[in-house]
Short mmCIF file of C-alpha atoms in Angstrom, two decimals:
data_model
loop_
_atom_site.label_atom_id
_atom_site.label_comp_id
_atom_site.label_asym_id
_atom_site.label_seq_id
_atom_site.Cartn_x
_atom_site.Cartn_y
_atom_site.Cartn_z
CA UNK A 1 -65.42 5.05 -32.98
CA UNK A 2 -63.43 4.45 -36.13
CA UNK A 3 -60.47 6.34 -34.73
CA UNK A 4 -60.52 4.19 -31.56
CA UNK A 5 -60.60 1.00 -33.60
CA UNK A 6 -57.77 2.30 -35.76
CA UNK A 7 -55.62 3.04 -32.68
CA UNK A 8 -56.25 -0.42 -31.24
CA UNK A 9 -55.47 -2.02 -34.61
CA UNK A 10 -52.26 -0.01 -34.91
CA UNK A 11 -51.23 -1.01 -31.40
CA UNK A 12 -51.93 -4.66 -32.18
CA UNK A 13 -49.82 -4.42 -35.33
CA UNK A 14 -46.94 -2.90 -33.37
CA UNK A 15 -47.19 -5.66 -30.80
CA UNK A 16 -47.29 -8.30 -33.55
CA UNK A 17 -44.20 -6.86 -35.22
CA UNK A 18 -42.33 -6.73 -31.92
CA UNK A 19 -43.30 -10.27 -31.02
CA UNK A 20 -42.36 -11.49 -34.47
CA UNK A 21 -38.98 -9.85 -34.10
CA UNK A 22 -38.37 -11.47 -30.75
CA UNK A 23 -39.07 -14.99 -32.00
CA UNK A 24 -39.43 -17.62 -29.29
CA UNK A 25 -39.54 -16.85 -25.55
CA UNK A 26 -36.07 -16.00 -24.16
CA UNK A 27 -35.43 -15.64 -20.42
CA UNK A 28 -31.85 -14.41 -20.61
CA UNK A 29 -29.55 -13.38 -23.42
CA UNK A 30 -26.39 -11.37 -23.86
CA UNK A 31 -28.00 -8.85 -26.17
CA UNK A 32 -31.47 -7.78 -27.20
CA UNK A 33 -32.97 -8.71 -30.58
CA UNK A 34 -35.73 -7.30 -32.71
CA UNK A 35 -36.81 -3.80 -33.54
CA UNK A 36 -36.86 -2.48 -29.99
CA UNK A 37 -34.16 -2.71 -27.32
CA UNK A 38 -33.86 -1.34 -23.80
CA UNK A 39 -30.50 -0.35 -22.36
CA UNK A 40 -30.47 -0.72 -18.58
CA UNK A 41 -28.71 1.64 -16.18
CA UNK A 42 -26.14 -0.19 -14.04
CA UNK A 43 -24.22 1.62 -11.30
CA UNK A 44 -21.57 0.69 -8.76
CA UNK A 45 -21.11 2.62 -5.53
CA UNK A 46 -18.02 1.83 -3.43
CA UNK A 47 -17.80 3.10 0.14
CA UNK A 48 -14.07 3.82 0.50
CA UNK A 49 -14.29 4.99 4.13
CA UNK A 50 -12.48 1.86 5.42
CA UNK A 51 -9.61 2.72 3.05
CA UNK A 52 -8.92 6.11 4.61
CA UNK A 53 -6.09 4.38 6.48
CA UNK A 54 -3.37 2.20 4.99
CA UNK A 55 -4.02 -1.54 4.95
CA UNK A 56 -1.73 -3.29 7.41
CA UNK A 57 0.46 -5.87 5.63
CA UNK A 58 -0.08 -9.40 6.89
CA UNK A 59 -2.90 -8.04 9.07
CA UNK A 60 -6.67 -8.33 9.21
CA UNK A 61 -8.64 -7.97 5.95
CA UNK A 62 -10.44 -4.70 5.26
CA UNK A 63 -14.06 -4.97 4.12
CA UNK A 64 -15.20 -2.37 1.60
CA UNK A 65 -19.01 -2.06 1.21
CA UNK A 66 -20.36 -2.07 -2.35
CA UNK A 67 -23.85 -1.16 -3.56
CA UNK A 68 -25.13 -2.24 -6.99
CA UNK A 69 -27.97 -0.26 -8.57
CA UNK A 70 -30.01 -1.43 -11.58
CA UNK A 71 -32.97 0.00 -13.48
CA UNK A 72 -34.69 -0.22 -16.85
CA UNK A 73 -36.63 2.72 -18.26
CA UNK A 74 -39.72 1.41 -20.08
CA UNK A 75 -42.26 3.55 -21.95
CA UNK A 76 -45.53 4.03 -20.12
CA UNK A 77 -47.65 2.64 -22.92
CA UNK A 78 -45.95 -0.75 -22.56
CA UNK A 79 -46.43 -0.72 -18.80
CA UNK A 80 -50.15 -0.14 -19.42
CA UNK A 81 -50.21 -3.58 -21.08
CA UNK A 82 -49.24 -5.77 -18.11
CA UNK A 83 -49.11 -9.14 -19.84
CA UNK A 84 -48.30 -8.24 -23.44
CA UNK A 85 -45.90 -5.51 -22.33
CA UNK A 86 -43.88 -7.94 -20.24
CA UNK A 87 -43.74 -10.38 -23.13
CA UNK A 88 -42.45 -7.64 -25.42
CA UNK A 89 -39.83 -6.31 -23.00
CA UNK A 90 -38.66 -9.41 -21.16
CA UNK A 91 -39.55 -12.17 -23.60
CA UNK A 92 -41.50 -13.87 -20.83
CA UNK A 93 -44.72 -13.43 -18.90
CA UNK A 94 -42.81 -14.04 -15.67
CA UNK A 95 -39.89 -11.67 -15.07
CA UNK A 96 -36.97 -13.33 -13.28
CA UNK A 97 -34.34 -11.34 -11.33
CA UNK A 98 -31.42 -10.15 -13.41
CA UNK A 99 -28.03 -11.70 -12.64
CA UNK A 100 -25.17 -9.31 -12.00
CA UNK A 101 -21.65 -10.70 -11.73
CA UNK A 102 -18.88 -8.78 -9.96
CA UNK A 103 -15.17 -9.31 -10.48
CA UNK A 104 -11.83 -7.60 -9.82
CA UNK A 105 -10.20 -6.72 -13.14
CA UNK A 106 -6.63 -6.12 -12.00
CA UNK A 107 -6.01 -8.10 -8.82
CA UNK A 108 -2.33 -7.64 -7.76
CA UNK A 109 -0.27 -10.69 -6.83
CA UNK A 110 0.58 -9.17 -3.42
CA UNK A 111 -3.02 -9.07 -2.20
CA UNK A 112 -5.81 -11.49 -1.38
CA UNK A 113 -9.02 -9.95 -2.69
CA UNK A 114 -12.42 -11.62 -2.62
CA UNK A 115 -16.03 -10.54 -3.15
CA UNK A 116 -18.51 -11.69 -0.52
CA UNK A 117 -21.26 -12.32 -3.10
CA UNK A 118 -19.81 -12.16 -6.61
CA UNK A 119 -23.18 -13.09 -8.17
CA UNK A 120 -26.13 -10.90 -7.26
CA UNK A 121 -29.75 -11.37 -8.37
CA UNK A 122 -31.73 -8.14 -8.46
CA UNK A 123 -35.38 -7.62 -9.30
CA UNK A 124 -35.72 -5.48 -12.38
CA UNK A 125 -36.56 -1.93 -11.40
CA UNK A 126 -38.96 -0.49 -13.94
CA UNK A 127 -38.24 3.26 -14.14
CA UNK A 128 -36.67 3.14 -10.68
CA UNK A 129 -33.52 1.67 -9.16
CA UNK A 130 -33.31 -1.71 -7.50
CA UNK A 131 -30.46 -2.23 -5.02
CA UNK A 132 -28.22 -5.06 -3.85
CA UNK A 133 -25.35 -4.95 -1.39
CA UNK A 134 -22.11 -6.89 -1.09
CA UNK A 135 -18.53 -6.17 0.00
CA UNK A 136 -14.96 -6.59 -1.15
CA UNK A 137 -12.50 -8.13 1.32
CA UNK A 138 -8.91 -6.92 0.88
CA UNK A 139 -5.87 -8.34 2.67
CA UNK A 140 -2.31 -7.52 1.65
CA UNK A 141 0.74 -9.74 2.08
CA UNK A 142 3.86 -8.84 3.99
CA UNK A 143 5.80 -8.04 0.80
CA UNK A 144 3.12 -5.71 -0.57
CA UNK A 145 4.69 -2.44 -1.76
CA UNK A 146 3.71 0.57 0.34
CA UNK A 147 2.45 2.46 -2.70
CA UNK A 148 -1.04 3.50 -3.82
CA UNK A 149 -2.68 1.08 -6.25
CA UNK A 150 -5.87 1.66 -8.26
CA UNK A 151 -8.20 -1.31 -8.05
CA UNK A 152 -10.87 -1.82 -10.73
CA UNK A 153 -14.15 -3.48 -9.78
CA UNK A 154 -16.39 -4.60 -12.64
CA UNK A 155 -20.12 -5.42 -12.67
CA UNK A 156 -21.74 -7.28 -15.58
CA UNK A 157 -25.52 -7.61 -15.94
CA UNK A 158 -26.97 -10.34 -18.15
CA UNK A 159 -29.28 -9.47 -21.00
CA UNK A 160 -32.92 -10.55 -20.87
CA UNK A 161 -35.44 -10.41 -23.69
CA UNK A 162 -35.15 -6.96 -25.23
CA UNK A 163 -33.06 -5.67 -22.34
CA UNK A 164 -29.44 -5.50 -23.38
CA UNK A 165 -26.54 -6.77 -21.32
CA UNK A 166 -24.64 -4.05 -19.50
CA UNK A 167 -21.33 -3.61 -17.68
CA UNK A 168 -19.78 -0.88 -15.58
CA UNK A 169 -16.52 -0.36 -13.70
CA UNK A 170 -15.62 1.46 -10.50
CA UNK A 171 -12.06 2.49 -9.60
CA UNK A 172 -10.74 3.11 -6.11
CA UNK A 173 -7.31 3.28 -4.49
CA UNK A 174 -5.82 0.93 -1.92
CA UNK A 175 -2.50 1.38 -0.14
CA UNK A 176 -0.57 -1.18 1.90
CA UNK A 177 1.01 0.19 5.06
CA UNK A 178 4.74 0.65 5.50
CA UNK A 179 6.83 -1.97 7.32
CA UNK A 180 10.01 -0.40 8.81
CA UNK A 181 12.21 -3.47 8.45
CA UNK A 182 16.00 -3.17 8.14
CA UNK A 183 19.08 -5.21 9.07
CA UNK A 184 22.08 -3.48 10.70
CA UNK A 185 25.48 -5.10 11.06
CA UNK A 186 29.23 -4.56 10.80
CA UNK A 187 31.96 -7.07 10.06
CA UNK A 188 33.91 -6.16 13.23
CA UNK A 189 31.60 -4.97 16.02
CA UNK A 190 34.57 -5.12 18.45
CA UNK A 191 37.97 -3.66 17.58
CA UNK A 192 41.21 -3.35 19.55
CA UNK A 193 42.95 -0.01 20.06
CA UNK A 194 45.38 1.81 22.31
CA UNK A 195 45.41 5.43 23.48
CA UNK A 196 44.58 8.20 20.99
CA UNK A 197 43.70 5.79 18.20
CA UNK A 198 41.05 6.40 15.56
CA UNK A 199 39.04 3.43 14.37
CA UNK A 200 36.48 3.31 11.55
CA UNK A 201 33.38 1.11 11.81
CA UNK A 202 31.59 0.61 8.45
CA UNK A 203 27.98 -0.10 9.44
CA UNK A 204 26.02 -1.88 6.72
CA UNK A 205 22.26 -1.37 6.59
CA UNK A 206 20.02 -3.56 4.40
CA UNK A 207 16.53 -2.33 3.50
CA UNK A 208 14.06 -5.18 3.93
CA UNK A 209 11.09 -2.81 4.07
CA UNK A 210 8.38 -2.66 1.42
CA UNK A 211 9.43 0.78 0.17
CA UNK A 212 12.43 3.03 -0.30
CA UNK A 213 13.58 3.83 3.22
CA UNK A 214 15.29 6.59 5.16
CA UNK A 215 17.54 5.43 8.01
CA UNK A 216 18.43 8.24 10.40
CA UNK A 217 21.08 8.10 13.13
CA UNK A 218 19.28 10.11 15.80
CA UNK A 219 21.45 9.39 18.83
CA UNK A 220 24.89 7.98 19.72
CA UNK A 221 27.02 7.83 22.87
CA UNK A 222 30.04 10.07 23.23
CA UNK A 223 31.82 8.96 26.44
CA UNK A 224 33.98 11.59 28.19
CA UNK A 225 37.26 12.06 26.35
CA UNK A 226 36.16 9.98 23.37
CA UNK A 227 35.57 11.23 19.87
CA UNK A 228 32.61 9.81 17.87
CA UNK A 229 31.89 11.14 14.39
CA UNK A 230 29.43 9.58 11.88
CA UNK A 231 30.06 10.02 8.16
CA UNK A 232 26.46 11.21 7.76
CA UNK A 233 23.35 11.49 9.89
CA UNK A 234 20.99 9.66 7.52
CA UNK A 235 20.95 7.58 4.36
CA UNK A 236 18.30 6.75 1.78
CA UNK A 237 18.19 3.08 0.75
CA UNK A 238 16.12 1.72 -2.16
CA UNK A 239 13.85 -1.25 -1.56
CA UNK A 240 15.91 -4.46 -1.27
CA UNK A 241 19.06 -2.30 -1.38
CA UNK A 242 22.00 -1.80 0.97
CA UNK A 243 24.05 1.21 2.11
CA UNK A 244 26.95 1.89 4.47
CA UNK A 245 27.21 4.50 7.19
CA UNK A 246 30.70 4.85 8.71
CA UNK A 247 31.48 5.79 12.29
CA UNK A 248 34.90 7.14 13.28
CA UNK A 249 35.79 6.51 16.94
CA UNK A 250 38.87 8.07 18.60
CA UNK A 251 40.08 6.73 21.94
CA UNK A 252 41.28 9.12 24.69
CA UNK A 253 44.81 9.27 26.17
CA UNK A 254 43.74 7.35 29.24
CA UNK A 255 42.39 4.35 27.34
CA UNK A 256 44.55 1.24 26.77
CA UNK A 257 46.95 1.40 29.75
CA UNK A 258 45.44 -1.72 31.21
CA UNK A 259 44.47 -4.86 29.30
CA UNK A 260 40.91 -5.82 28.28
CA UNK A 261 39.37 -2.40 28.82
CA UNK A 262 36.09 -2.18 26.91
CA UNK A 263 34.10 0.86 25.91
CA UNK A 264 30.73 0.38 24.25
CA UNK A 265 29.28 2.99 21.88
CA UNK A 266 25.46 2.79 21.64
CA UNK A 267 23.68 3.88 18.48
CA UNK A 268 20.00 4.64 17.90
CA UNK A 269 18.48 4.55 14.41
CA UNK A 270 15.00 5.56 13.27
CA UNK A 271 13.58 4.01 10.10
CA UNK A 272 10.94 5.78 7.99
CA UNK A 273 9.53 5.66 4.46
CA UNK A 274 10.98 7.84 1.72
CA UNK A 275 9.60 10.40 1.28
CA UNK A 276 8.52 10.56 4.92
CA UNK A 277 4.91 11.27 5.77
CA UNK A 278 4.16 14.29 7.93
CA UNK A 279 2.65 12.24 10.73
CA UNK A 280 5.44 9.65 10.83
CA UNK A 281 6.92 9.57 14.33
CA UNK A 282 9.44 7.60 16.32
CA UNK A 283 7.88 4.40 17.68
CA UNK A 284 8.99 1.08 19.10
CA UNK A 285 8.55 -0.61 15.71
CA UNK A 286 10.69 1.82 13.69
CA UNK A 287 13.49 2.28 16.25
CA UNK A 288 16.64 0.17 16.06
CA UNK A 289 19.39 0.01 18.69
CA UNK A 290 22.89 -1.10 17.77
CA UNK A 291 26.25 -0.96 19.51
CA UNK A 292 29.95 -1.24 18.70
CA UNK A 293 32.82 -1.71 21.15
CA UNK A 294 36.48 -0.80 21.50
CA UNK A 295 38.77 -2.84 23.74
CA UNK A 296 42.40 -2.57 24.74
CA UNK A 297 44.94 -5.32 24.07
CA UNK A 298 45.02 -8.42 26.27
CA UNK A 299 48.76 -8.07 27.09
CA UNK A 300 49.52 -5.51 29.83
CA UNK A 301 52.74 -4.31 28.15
CA UNK A 302 50.89 -3.76 24.90
CA UNK A 303 48.65 -1.25 26.58
CA UNK A 304 51.58 0.28 28.47
CA UNK A 305 53.66 0.54 25.31
CA UNK A 306 50.80 2.17 23.50
CA UNK A 307 50.37 4.63 26.34
CA UNK A 308 54.09 5.47 26.41
CA UNK A 309 54.13 6.02 22.67
CA UNK A 310 51.10 8.27 22.94
CA UNK A 311 52.77 10.31 25.71
CA UNK A 312 55.97 10.64 23.69
CA UNK A 313 53.99 11.83 20.67
CA UNK A 314 52.11 14.38 22.77
CA UNK A 315 55.37 15.56 24.39
CA UNK A 316 57.03 16.00 20.99
CA UNK A 317 54.07 17.98 19.69
CA UNK A 318 54.12 20.27 22.76
CA UNK A 319 57.90 20.72 22.50
CA UNK A 320 57.67 21.68 18.82
CA UNK A 321 54.96 24.22 19.61
CA UNK A 322 57.13 25.79 22.37
CA UNK A 323 60.16 26.01 20.07
CA UNK A 324 58.05 27.59 17.36
CA UNK A 325 56.81 30.27 19.73
CA UNK A 326 60.39 31.06 20.91
CA UNK A 327 61.53 31.53 17.31
CA UNK A 328 58.67 33.95 16.69
CA UNK A 329 59.72 36.00 19.76
#
């Protein structure tokens, strides 16, 4: 009997001390006060399945589901005192939902990122988790770099009574897709030439893509009798940079005898990110067609004169070769 009274008296003294430490009733606070404090468990779970593919620049937003979990572990002896226990733990007889605020810590300037419900109100889970769901909407602009970026999502739970405030962060990667955008041009897309003439076409390529880019010359016309030789088959261009690929074109003997002859040389380029991904293939969006042309002079005699000169040169070369062979004999 005495022992039972002593236990009840001791419990009442503990309760009195705790209540005295807490002062007046507090519904929410940033930190707990008094002799006893409870640290909640706050967790963020991000479902990154929608991010398994690159985010299309200037395309539809991608919604990433987020689950927030919250619990407070409270000793059983306080739970056995429904009214007094709540007053000790929460500073109130009525326990309101805890407010949890979500924010993006490092939002890049090339993306539009928003949280569907940035403020969540969750019932306090006593010795078990309470859940709340929201989502993060991510859209990237056209100039977004096609590189992986680690996004940091932060959750902050308010304090309440003797329950401390809490915060947690979750990190996940996002990656804008690659835009194969280049500009191809040359100062003189049409040049004049006579027979057996070699012309050089410097082809300038500007990289307007959102990443370092490989431009590959995969196909070009070689008309019968013509010589077409690129300086290289591919070039690597830094983002916002420019490079030049030269094309040497040699006309045949039969070209240029008549005025205004035109021969078009068609080129086919494929644009891809650097370094290229394994699955990157030739498509309509990353294929560029370009052409250059060679024409003979407008005056008939100009073409004739060029042809005669070419024949004379060829005849001289053949004659010299014959004479050289005779000397060797």
